[in-house]
C-alpha cells in the first residue's frame, strides 16, 4: 500500500530532519559570527588600553561581585552602563570618576556593602575605565533597562 509508513521512510525523515537542522544551525552560527556580532560589538574601538583593562577586570575577578551585561554576580551594581551613569559621555570625566572611586574603597560606611581596595595604579584604573567605556558601547538591546543598573 502506497500510504504505508516504512522503516526507510522513518529513517529518511530522521536523517533528513537532522541534516536540515544541522545546516540551519551552521548557517545561523555563521550569520551571528560574521554579521550580527561585528555590528553590535564595535570591535574597531578595541584599543590596547581596552584589552589591558579587560585583563585587569579578569585578574581581579570584578565579576565575582558585579555583573557585566547581566552576567556575573548580583552583589554589586551592573557595570556595563557605569560609563553612561557616571561618565557624562566623556572619557576624561569617567577616568577621574574611576580613579576617585577605586582609591576611596573601602568606604567603611556601616551597613553599606563594601568593595575591597585593589591597590591599582592610575594607569591600570584608566585601562579599566577604557574597558568599561567600550563595554557601554556594545549594542546589548539597552540592557540593563535601568540607568542605575
Ligand atoms: C567584594 C565585592 C566586589 C568586588 C570584587 C568588586 N566590587 Fe566594585 N563594588 C562593590 C560594591 C558593594 C559596590 C557598591 C558600593 C557602594 O555603593 O557603596 C561597588 C561599586 C563599584 C563601582 C561604582 C558603581 C557606580 O554605579 O558608581 C565601580 C566603578 C566598581 N565597583 C568597579 C569595580 C571594579 C573595576 C572591580 C574589579 C577591579 C570591582 N568593582 C570589584 C563590590 C565589589
mmCIF file with all atom_site columns, C-alpha atoms and ligand atoms in Angstrom:
data_model
loop_
_atom_site.group_PDB
_atom_site.id
_atom_site.type_symbol
_atom_site.label_atom_id
_atom_site.label_alt_id
_atom_site.label_comp_id
_atom_site.label_asym_id
_atom_site.label_entity_id
_atom_site.label_seq_id
_atom_site.pdbx_PDB_ins_code
_atom_site.Cartn_x
_atom_site.Cartn_y
_atom_site.Cartn_z
_atom_site.occupancy
_atom_site.B_iso_or_equiv
_atom_site.pdbx_formal_charge
_atom_site.auth_seq_id
_atom_site.auth_comp_id
_atom_site.auth_asym_id
_atom_site.auth_atom_id
_atom_site.pdbx_PDB_model_num
ATOM   1   C  CA  . UNK A 1 1   ? 0.000  0.000  0.000  1.00 0.00 ? 1   UNK A CA  1
ATOM   2   C  CA  . UNK A 1 2   ? 1.237  3.382  -1.007 1.00 0.00 ? 2   UNK A CA  1
ATOM   3   C  CA  . UNK A 1 3   ? 0.423  5.114  2.303  1.00 0.00 ? 3   UNK A CA  1
ATOM   4   C  CA  . UNK A 1 4   ? 2.292  2.558  4.392  1.00 0.00 ? 4   UNK A CA  1
ATOM   5   C  CA  . UNK A 1 5   ? 4.852  4.191  6.663  1.00 0.00 ? 5   UNK A CA  1
ATOM   6   C  CA  . UNK A 1 6   ? 8.011  2.141  6.240  1.00 0.00 ? 6   UNK A CA  1
ATOM   7   C  CA  . UNK A 1 7   ? 11.202 1.950  8.273  1.00 0.00 ? 7   UNK A CA  1
ATOM   8   C  CA  . UNK A 1 8   ? 13.127 3.533  5.461  1.00 0.00 ? 8   UNK A CA  1
ATOM   9   C  CA  . UNK A 1 9   ? 10.691 6.480  5.345  1.00 0.00 ? 9   UNK A CA  1
ATOM   10  C  CA  . UNK A 1 10  ? 11.160 6.964  9.090  1.00 0.00 ? 10  UNK A CA  1
ATOM   11  C  CA  . UNK A 1 11  ? 14.934 6.786  8.663  1.00 0.00 ? 11  UNK A CA  1
ATOM   12  C  CA  . UNK A 1 12  ? 14.832 9.337  5.851  1.00 0.00 ? 12  UNK A CA  1
ATOM   13  C  CA  . UNK A 1 13  ? 12.731 11.741 7.905  1.00 0.00 ? 13  UNK A CA  1
ATOM   14  C  CA  . UNK A 1 14  ? 15.144 11.321 10.806 1.00 0.00 ? 14  UNK A CA  1
ATOM   15  C  CA  . UNK A 1 15  ? 18.290 11.787 8.721  1.00 0.00 ? 15  UNK A CA  1
ATOM   16  C  CA  . UNK A 1 16  ? 16.818 14.499 6.507  1.00 0.00 ? 16  UNK A CA  1
ATOM   17  C  CA  . UNK A 1 17  ? 15.461 16.393 9.511  1.00 0.00 ? 17  UNK A CA  1
ATOM   18  C  CA  . UNK A 1 18  ? 18.780 16.118 11.352 1.00 0.00 ? 18  UNK A CA  1
ATOM   19  C  CA  . UNK A 1 19  ? 20.739 17.283 8.305  1.00 0.00 ? 19  UNK A CA  1
ATOM   20  C  CA  . UNK A 1 20  ? 18.342 20.204 7.806  1.00 0.00 ? 20  UNK A CA  1
ATOM   21  C  CA  . UNK A 1 21  ? 18.675 21.432 11.364 1.00 0.00 ? 21  UNK A CA  1
ATOM   22  C  CA  . UNK A 1 22  ? 22.457 20.906 11.479 1.00 0.00 ? 22  UNK A CA  1
ATOM   23  C  CA  . UNK A 1 23  ? 22.757 23.034 8.335  1.00 0.00 ? 23  UNK A CA  1
ATOM   24  C  CA  . UNK A 1 24  ? 20.371 25.643 9.751  1.00 0.00 ? 24  UNK A CA  1
ATOM   25  C  CA  . UNK A 1 25  ? 22.411 25.745 12.964 1.00 0.00 ? 25  UNK A CA  1
ATOM   26  C  CA  . UNK A 1 26  ? 25.651 26.192 10.994 1.00 0.00 ? 26  UNK A CA  1
ATOM   27  C  CA  . UNK A 1 27  ? 24.114 28.948 8.852  1.00 0.00 ? 27  UNK A CA  1
ATOM   28  C  CA  . UNK A 1 28  ? 22.829 30.826 11.905 1.00 0.00 ? 28  UNK A CA  1
ATOM   29  C  CA  . UNK A 1 29  ? 26.195 30.441 13.676 1.00 0.00 ? 29  UNK A CA  1
ATOM   30  C  CA  . UNK A 1 30  ? 27.938 31.835 10.618 1.00 0.00 ? 30  UNK A CA  1
ATOM   31  C  CA  . UNK A 1 31  ? 25.472 34.721 10.434 1.00 0.00 ? 31  UNK A CA  1
ATOM   32  C  CA  . UNK A 1 32  ? 25.956 35.540 14.134 1.00 0.00 ? 32  UNK A CA  1
ATOM   33  C  CA  . UNK A 1 33  ? 29.742 35.454 13.922 1.00 0.00 ? 33  UNK A CA  1
ATOM   34  C  CA  . UNK A 1 34  ? 30.255 37.168 10.597 1.00 0.00 ? 34  UNK A CA  1
ATOM   35  C  CA  . UNK A 1 35  ? 27.438 39.725 10.528 1.00 0.00 ? 35  UNK A CA  1
ATOM   36  C  CA  . UNK A 1 36  ? 25.486 40.199 13.751 1.00 0.00 ? 36  UNK A CA  1
ATOM   37  C  CA  . UNK A 1 37  ? 28.311 40.333 16.314 1.00 0.00 ? 37  UNK A CA  1
ATOM   38  C  CA  . UNK A 1 38  ? 30.600 42.735 14.402 1.00 0.00 ? 38  UNK A CA  1
ATOM   39  C  CA  . UNK A 1 39  ? 27.639 45.111 14.006 1.00 0.00 ? 39  UNK A CA  1
ATOM   40  C  CA  . UNK A 1 40  ? 26.969 45.062 17.731 1.00 0.00 ? 40  UNK A CA  1
ATOM   41  C  CA  . UNK A 1 41  ? 30.308 44.946 19.493 1.00 0.00 ? 41  UNK A CA  1
ATOM   42  C  CA  . UNK A 1 42  ? 32.150 47.923 17.973 1.00 0.00 ? 42  UNK A CA  1
ATOM   43  C  CA  . UNK A 1 43  ? 35.339 45.870 17.760 1.00 0.00 ? 43  UNK A CA  1
ATOM   44  C  CA  . UNK A 1 44  ? 37.049 48.696 15.872 1.00 0.00 ? 44  UNK A CA  1
ATOM   45  C  CA  . UNK A 1 45  ? 37.009 50.594 19.191 1.00 0.00 ? 45  UNK A CA  1
ATOM   46  C  CA  . UNK A 1 46  ? 39.093 47.908 20.963 1.00 0.00 ? 46  UNK A CA  1
ATOM   47  C  CA  . UNK A 1 47  ? 42.414 49.608 21.653 1.00 0.00 ? 47  UNK A CA  1
ATOM   48  C  CA  . UNK A 1 48  ? 45.413 48.156 23.516 1.00 0.00 ? 48  UNK A CA  1
ATOM   49  C  CA  . UNK A 1 49  ? 44.167 50.032 26.600 1.00 0.00 ? 49  UNK A CA  1
ATOM   50  C  CA  . UNK A 1 50  ? 40.720 48.406 26.351 1.00 0.00 ? 50  UNK A CA  1
ATOM   51  C  CA  . UNK A 1 51  ? 42.365 44.974 26.063 1.00 0.00 ? 51  UNK A CA  1
ATOM   52  C  CA  . UNK A 1 52  ? 44.590 45.705 29.074 1.00 0.00 ? 52  UNK A CA  1
ATOM   53  C  CA  . UNK A 1 53  ? 41.513 46.789 31.042 1.00 0.00 ? 53  UNK A CA  1
ATOM   54  C  CA  . UNK A 1 54  ? 39.787 43.516 30.256 1.00 0.00 ? 54  UNK A CA  1
ATOM   55  C  CA  . UNK A 1 55  ? 42.788 41.592 31.621 1.00 0.00 ? 55  UNK A CA  1
ATOM   56  C  CA  . UNK A 1 56  ? 42.747 43.649 34.819 1.00 0.00 ? 56  UNK A CA  1
ATOM   57  C  CA  . UNK A 1 57  ? 38.997 43.097 35.085 1.00 0.00 ? 57  UNK A CA  1
ATOM   58  C  CA  . UNK A 1 58  ? 39.545 39.334 34.836 1.00 0.00 ? 58  UNK A CA  1
ATOM   59  C  CA  . UNK A 1 59  ? 42.641 39.122 37.069 1.00 0.00 ? 59  UNK A CA  1
ATOM   60  C  CA  . UNK A 1 60  ? 40.828 40.916 39.890 1.00 0.00 ? 60  UNK A CA  1
ATOM   61  C  CA  . UNK A 1 61  ? 37.600 38.964 39.486 1.00 0.00 ? 61  UNK A CA  1
ATOM   62  C  CA  . UNK A 1 62  ? 35.396 42.068 39.425 1.00 0.00 ? 62  UNK A CA  1
ATOM   63  C  CA  . UNK A 1 63  ? 32.674 39.807 38.070 1.00 0.00 ? 63  UNK A CA  1
ATOM   64  C  CA  . UNK A 1 64  ? 32.713 37.915 41.383 1.00 0.00 ? 64  UNK A CA  1
ATOM   65  C  CA  . UNK A 1 65  ? 30.595 40.775 42.803 1.00 0.00 ? 65  UNK A CA  1
ATOM   66  C  CA  . UNK A 1 66  ? 29.466 42.767 39.746 1.00 0.00 ? 66  UNK A CA  1
ATOM   67  C  CA  . UNK A 1 67  ? 27.518 41.816 36.660 1.00 0.00 ? 67  UNK A CA  1
ATOM   68  C  CA  . UNK A 1 68  ? 28.506 42.935 33.180 1.00 0.00 ? 68  UNK A CA  1
ATOM   69  C  CA  . UNK A 1 69  ? 25.634 42.904 30.676 1.00 0.00 ? 69  UNK A CA  1
ATOM   70  C  CA  . UNK A 1 70  ? 23.729 40.759 33.150 1.00 0.00 ? 70  UNK A CA  1
ATOM   71  C  CA  . UNK A 1 71  ? 26.473 38.126 33.502 1.00 0.00 ? 71  UNK A CA  1
ATOM   72  C  CA  . UNK A 1 72  ? 28.204 37.719 36.836 1.00 0.00 ? 72  UNK A CA  1
ATOM   73  C  CA  . UNK A 1 73  ? 27.298 38.199 40.474 1.00 0.00 ? 73  UNK A CA  1
ATOM   74  C  CA  . UNK A 1 74  ? 24.477 40.330 41.821 1.00 0.00 ? 74  UNK A CA  1
ATOM   75  C  CA  . UNK A 1 75  ? 26.200 41.614 44.982 1.00 0.00 ? 75  UNK A CA  1
ATOM   76  C  CA  . UNK A 1 76  ? 27.254 44.918 43.416 1.00 0.00 ? 76  UNK A CA  1
ATOM   77  C  CA  . UNK A 1 77  ? 25.927 47.226 40.672 1.00 0.00 ? 77  UNK A CA  1
ATOM   78  C  CA  . UNK A 1 78  ? 25.819 46.299 36.984 1.00 0.00 ? 78  UNK A CA  1
ATOM   79  C  CA  . UNK A 1 79  ? 28.822 47.912 35.286 1.00 0.00 ? 79  UNK A CA  1
ATOM   80  C  CA  . UNK A 1 80  ? 28.030 47.610 31.550 1.00 0.00 ? 80  UNK A CA  1
ATOM   81  C  CA  . UNK A 1 81  ? 26.419 51.052 31.788 1.00 0.00 ? 81  UNK A CA  1
ATOM   82  C  CA  . UNK A 1 82  ? 28.550 52.624 34.530 1.00 0.00 ? 82  UNK A CA  1
ATOM   83  C  CA  . UNK A 1 83  ? 30.148 54.837 31.878 1.00 0.00 ? 83  UNK A CA  1
ATOM   84  C  CA  . UNK A 1 84  ? 26.706 56.215 30.952 1.00 0.00 ? 84  UNK A CA  1
ATOM   85  C  CA  . UNK A 1 85  ? 25.812 56.568 34.627 1.00 0.00 ? 85  UNK A CA  1
ATOM   86  C  CA  . UNK A 1 86  ? 28.946 58.326 35.884 1.00 0.00 ? 86  UNK A CA  1
ATOM   87  C  CA  . UNK A 1 87  ? 30.913 59.455 32.845 1.00 0.00 ? 87  UNK A CA  1
ATOM   88  C  CA  . UNK A 1 88  ? 28.586 62.121 31.424 1.00 0.00 ? 88  UNK A CA  1
ATOM   89  C  CA  . UNK A 1 89  ? 29.511 60.757 27.980 1.00 0.00 ? 89  UNK A CA  1
ATOM   90  C  CA  . UNK A 1 90  ? 33.131 61.817 28.343 1.00 0.00 ? 90  UNK A CA  1
ATOM   91  C  CA  . UNK A 1 91  ? 36.211 59.559 28.689 1.00 0.00 ? 91  UNK A CA  1
ATOM   92  C  CA  . UNK A 1 92  ? 38.233 62.005 30.821 1.00 0.00 ? 92  UNK A CA  1
ATOM   93  C  CA  . UNK A 1 93  ? 35.348 62.601 33.256 1.00 0.00 ? 93  UNK A CA  1
ATOM   94  C  CA  . UNK A 1 94  ? 34.845 58.864 33.581 1.00 0.00 ? 94  UNK A CA  1
ATOM   95  C  CA  . UNK A 1 95  ? 38.560 58.199 34.148 1.00 0.00 ? 95  UNK A CA  1
ATOM   96  C  CA  . UNK A 1 96  ? 38.668 60.703 37.000 1.00 0.00 ? 96  UNK A CA  1
ATOM   97  C  CA  . UNK A 1 97  ? 35.493 59.184 38.460 1.00 0.00 ? 97  UNK A CA  1
ATOM   98  C  CA  . UNK A 1 98  ? 37.075 55.719 38.291 1.00 0.00 ? 98  UNK A CA  1
ATOM   99  C  CA  . UNK A 1 99  ? 40.320 56.883 39.940 1.00 0.00 ? 99  UNK A CA  1
ATOM   100 C  CA  . UNK A 1 100 ? 38.403 58.578 42.745 1.00 0.00 ? 100 UNK A CA  1
ATOM   101 C  CA  . UNK A 1 101 ? 36.132 55.577 43.228 1.00 0.00 ? 101 UNK A CA  1
ATOM   102 C  CA  . UNK A 1 102 ? 38.813 52.853 43.154 1.00 0.00 ? 102 UNK A CA  1
ATOM   103 C  CA  . UNK A 1 103 ? 41.077 54.799 45.526 1.00 0.00 ? 103 UNK A CA  1
ATOM   104 C  CA  . UNK A 1 104 ? 38.253 55.542 48.001 1.00 0.00 ? 104 UNK A CA  1
ATOM   105 C  CA  . UNK A 1 105 ? 37.495 51.853 48.589 1.00 0.00 ? 105 UNK A CA  1
ATOM   106 C  CA  . UNK A 1 106 ? 36.521 50.501 51.038 1.00 0.00 ? 106 UNK A CA  1
ATOM   107 C  CA  . UNK A 1 107 ? 34.177 53.209 52.271 1.00 0.00 ? 107 UNK A CA  1
ATOM   108 C  CA  . UNK A 1 108 ? 33.705 51.507 55.666 1.00 0.00 ? 108 UNK A CA  1
ATOM   109 C  CA  . UNK A 1 109 ? 30.238 53.065 55.877 1.00 0.00 ? 109 UNK A CA  1
ATOM   110 C  CA  . UNK A 1 110 ? 28.355 50.906 58.389 1.00 0.00 ? 110 UNK A CA  1
ATOM   111 C  CA  . UNK A 1 111 ? 25.531 48.896 56.890 1.00 0.00 ? 111 UNK A CA  1
ATOM   112 C  CA  . UNK A 1 112 ? 26.680 49.548 53.314 1.00 0.00 ? 112 UNK A CA  1
ATOM   113 C  CA  . UNK A 1 113 ? 28.062 46.791 51.116 1.00 0.00 ? 113 UNK A CA  1
ATOM   114 C  CA  . UNK A 1 114 ? 31.790 47.118 50.731 1.00 0.00 ? 114 UNK A CA  1
ATOM   115 C  CA  . UNK A 1 115 ? 34.148 46.891 47.788 1.00 0.00 ? 115 UNK A CA  1
ATOM   116 C  CA  . UNK A 1 116 ? 37.798 45.982 48.507 1.00 0.00 ? 116 UNK A CA  1
ATOM   117 C  CA  . UNK A 1 117 ? 40.838 48.167 47.865 1.00 0.00 ? 117 UNK A CA  1
ATOM   118 C  CA  . UNK A 1 118 ? 42.650 46.714 44.847 1.00 0.00 ? 118 UNK A CA  1
ATOM   119 C  CA  . UNK A 1 119 ? 45.752 48.959 45.021 1.00 0.00 ? 119 UNK A CA  1
ATOM   120 C  CA  . UNK A 1 120 ? 45.785 49.539 41.263 1.00 0.00 ? 120 UNK A CA  1
ATOM   121 C  CA  . UNK A 1 121 ? 47.989 52.155 39.610 1.00 0.00 ? 121 UNK A CA  1
ATOM   122 C  CA  . UNK A 1 122 ? 46.429 55.158 37.830 1.00 0.00 ? 122 UNK A CA  1
ATOM   123 C  CA  . UNK A 1 123 ? 47.366 53.542 34.525 1.00 0.00 ? 123 UNK A CA  1
ATOM   124 C  CA  . UNK A 1 124 ? 45.564 50.315 35.457 1.00 0.00 ? 124 UNK A CA  1
ATOM   125 C  CA  . UNK A 1 125 ? 42.463 52.221 36.563 1.00 0.00 ? 125 UNK A CA  1
ATOM   126 C  CA  . UNK A 1 126 ? 42.484 54.184 33.286 1.00 0.00 ? 126 UNK A CA  1
ATOM   127 C  CA  . UNK A 1 127 ? 42.606 50.874 31.409 1.00 0.00 ? 127 UNK A CA  1
ATOM   128 C  CA  . UNK A 1 128 ? 39.624 49.571 33.418 1.00 0.00 ? 128 UNK A CA  1
ATOM   129 C  CA  . UNK A 1 129 ? 37.785 52.798 32.586 1.00 0.00 ? 129 UNK A CA  1
ATOM   130 C  CA  . UNK A 1 130 ? 38.575 52.337 28.871 1.00 0.00 ? 130 UNK A CA  1
ATOM   131 C  CA  . UNK A 1 131 ? 37.316 48.748 29.021 1.00 0.00 ? 131 UNK A CA  1
ATOM   132 C  CA  . UNK A 1 132 ? 34.074 49.780 30.756 1.00 0.00 ? 132 UNK A CA  1
ATOM   133 C  CA  . UNK A 1 133 ? 33.574 52.644 28.303 1.00 0.00 ? 133 UNK A CA  1
ATOM   134 C  CA  . UNK A 1 134 ? 33.917 50.217 25.384 1.00 0.00 ? 134 UNK A CA  1
ATOM   135 C  CA  . UNK A 1 135 ? 31.538 47.796 27.113 1.00 0.00 ? 135 UNK A CA  1
ATOM   136 C  CA  . UNK A 1 136 ? 28.931 50.543 27.446 1.00 0.00 ? 136 UNK A CA  1
ATOM   137 C  CA  . UNK A 1 137 ? 29.014 50.978 23.649 1.00 0.00 ? 137 UNK A CA  1
ATOM   138 C  CA  . UNK A 1 138 ? 28.183 47.354 22.839 1.00 0.00 ? 138 UNK A CA  1
ATOM   139 C  CA  . UNK A 1 139 ? 24.685 47.091 21.387 1.00 0.00 ? 139 UNK A CA  1
ATOM   140 C  CA  . UNK A 1 140 ? 23.095 44.882 24.040 1.00 0.00 ? 140 UNK A CA  1
ATOM   141 C  CA  . UNK A 1 141 ? 19.483 45.866 23.370 1.00 0.00 ? 141 UNK A CA  1
ATOM   142 C  CA  . UNK A 1 142 ? 19.809 48.604 26.010 1.00 0.00 ? 142 UNK A CA  1
ATOM   143 C  CA  . UNK A 1 143 ? 20.487 46.207 28.846 1.00 0.00 ? 143 UNK A CA  1
ATOM   144 C  CA  . UNK A 1 144 ? 20.171 46.939 31.710 1.00 0.00 ? 144 UNK A CA  1
ATOM   145 C  CA  . UNK A 1 145 ? 16.854 48.764 31.337 1.00 0.00 ? 145 UNK A CA  1
ATOM   146 C  CA  . UNK A 1 146 ? 17.577 50.977 34.352 1.00 0.00 ? 146 UNK A CA  1
ATOM   147 C  CA  . UNK A 1 147 ? 20.443 53.513 34.367 1.00 0.00 ? 147 UNK A CA  1
ATOM   148 C  CA  . UNK A 1 148 ? 21.267 52.616 37.974 1.00 0.00 ? 148 UNK A CA  1
ATOM   149 C  CA  . UNK A 1 149 ? 21.915 49.040 36.820 1.00 0.00 ? 149 UNK A CA  1
HETATM 150 C  C1  . LIG B 2 .   ? 33.855 42.013 47.005 1.00 0.00 ? 1   LIG B C1  1
HETATM 151 C  C2  . LIG B 2 .   ? 32.915 42.538 46.038 1.00 0.00 ? 1   LIG B C2  1
HETATM 152 C  C3  . LIG B 2 .   ? 33.427 43.487 44.969 1.00 0.00 ? 1   LIG B C3  1
HETATM 153 C  C4  . LIG B 2 .   ? 34.439 43.276 44.050 1.00 0.00 ? 1   LIG B C4  1
HETATM 154 C  C5  . LIG B 2 .   ? 35.333 42.062 43.905 1.00 0.00 ? 1   LIG B C5  1
HETATM 155 C  C6  . LIG B 2 .   ? 34.463 44.455 43.209 1.00 0.00 ? 1   LIG B C6  1
HETATM 156 N  N1  . LIG B 2 .   ? 33.487 45.337 43.591 1.00 0.00 ? 1   LIG B N1  1
HETATM 157 FE FE1 . LIG B 2 .   ? 33.066 47.115 42.697 1.00 0.00 ? 1   LIG B FE1 1
HETATM 158 N  N2  . LIG B 2 .   ? 31.564 47.439 44.041 1.00 0.00 ? 1   LIG B N2  1
HETATM 159 C  C7  . LIG B 2 .   ? 31.220 46.582 45.070 1.00 0.00 ? 1   LIG B C7  1
HETATM 160 C  C8  . LIG B 2 .   ? 30.120 47.161 45.817 1.00 0.00 ? 1   LIG B C8  1
HETATM 161 C  C9  . LIG B 2 .   ? 29.432 46.530 47.021 1.00 0.00 ? 1   LIG B C9  1
HETATM 162 C  C10 . LIG B 2 .   ? 29.832 48.409 45.219 1.00 0.00 ? 1   LIG B C10 1
HETATM 163 C  C11 . LIG B 2 .   ? 28.764 49.425 45.654 1.00 0.00 ? 1   LIG B C11 1
HETATM 164 C  C12 . LIG B 2 .   ? 29.351 50.141 46.838 1.00 0.00 ? 1   LIG B C12 1
HETATM 165 C  C13 . LIG B 2 .   ? 28.563 51.322 47.275 1.00 0.00 ? 1   LIG B C13 1
HETATM 166 O  O1  . LIG B 2 .   ? 27.636 51.742 46.580 1.00 0.00 ? 1   LIG B O1  1
HETATM 167 O  O2  . LIG B 2 .   ? 28.938 51.878 48.317 1.00 0.00 ? 1   LIG B O2  1
HETATM 168 C  C14 . LIG B 2 .   ? 30.763 48.540 44.100 1.00 0.00 ? 1   LIG B C14 1
HETATM 169 C  C15 . LIG B 2 .   ? 30.765 49.631 43.224 1.00 0.00 ? 1   LIG B C15 1
HETATM 170 C  C16 . LIG B 2 .   ? 31.625 49.773 42.157 1.00 0.00 ? 1   LIG B C16 1
HETATM 171 C  C17 . LIG B 2 .   ? 31.640 50.895 41.251 1.00 0.00 ? 1   LIG B C17 1
HETATM 172 C  C18 . LIG B 2 .   ? 30.730 52.115 41.310 1.00 0.00 ? 1   LIG B C18 1
HETATM 173 C  C19 . LIG B 2 .   ? 29.471 51.824 40.539 1.00 0.00 ? 1   LIG B C19 1
HETATM 174 C  C20 . LIG B 2 .   ? 28.606 53.037 40.377 1.00 0.00 ? 1   LIG B C20 1
HETATM 175 O  O3  . LIG B 2 .   ? 27.463 52.871 39.961 1.00 0.00 ? 1   LIG B O3  1
HETATM 176 O  O4  . LIG B 2 .   ? 29.065 54.168 40.621 1.00 0.00 ? 1   LIG B O4  1
HETATM 177 C  C21 . LIG B 2 .   ? 32.630 50.658 40.333 1.00 0.00 ? 1   LIG B C21 1
HETATM 178 C  C22 . LIG B 2 .   ? 33.027 51.556 39.167 1.00 0.00 ? 1   LIG B C22 1
HETATM 179 C  C23 . LIG B 2 .   ? 33.219 49.401 40.664 1.00 0.00 ? 1   LIG B C23 1
HETATM 180 N  N3  . LIG B 2 .   ? 32.597 48.884 41.782 1.00 0.00 ? 1   LIG B N3  1
HETATM 181 C  C24 . LIG B 2 .   ? 34.255 48.822 39.950 1.00 0.00 ? 1   LIG B C24 1
HETATM 182 C  C25 . LIG B 2 .   ? 34.861 47.604 40.286 1.00 0.00 ? 1   LIG B C25 1
HETATM 183 C  C26 . LIG B 2 .   ? 35.973 47.031 39.568 1.00 0.00 ? 1   LIG B C26 1
HETATM 184 C  C27 . LIG B 2 .   ? 36.620 47.655 38.338 1.00 0.00 ? 1   LIG B C27 1
HETATM 185 C  C28 . LIG B 2 .   ? 36.287 45.878 40.198 1.00 0.00 ? 1   LIG B C28 1
HETATM 186 C  C29 . LIG B 2 .   ? 37.428 44.928 39.891 1.00 0.00 ? 1   LIG B C29 1
HETATM 187 C  C30 . LIG B 2 .   ? 38.761 45.531 39.890 1.00 0.00 ? 1   LIG B C30 1
HETATM 188 C  C31 . LIG B 2 .   ? 35.353 45.706 41.304 1.00 0.00 ? 1   LIG B C31 1
HETATM 189 N  N4  . LIG B 2 .   ? 34.498 46.782 41.319 1.00 0.00 ? 1   LIG B N4  1
HETATM 190 C  C32 . LIG B 2 .   ? 35.347 44.634 42.164 1.00 0.00 ? 1   LIG B C32 1
HETATM 191 C  C33 . LIG B 2 .   ? 31.784 45.357 45.339 1.00 0.00 ? 1   LIG B C33 1
HETATM 192 C  C34 . LIG B 2 .   ? 32.838 44.774 44.653 1.00 0.00 ? 1   LIG B C34 1
#
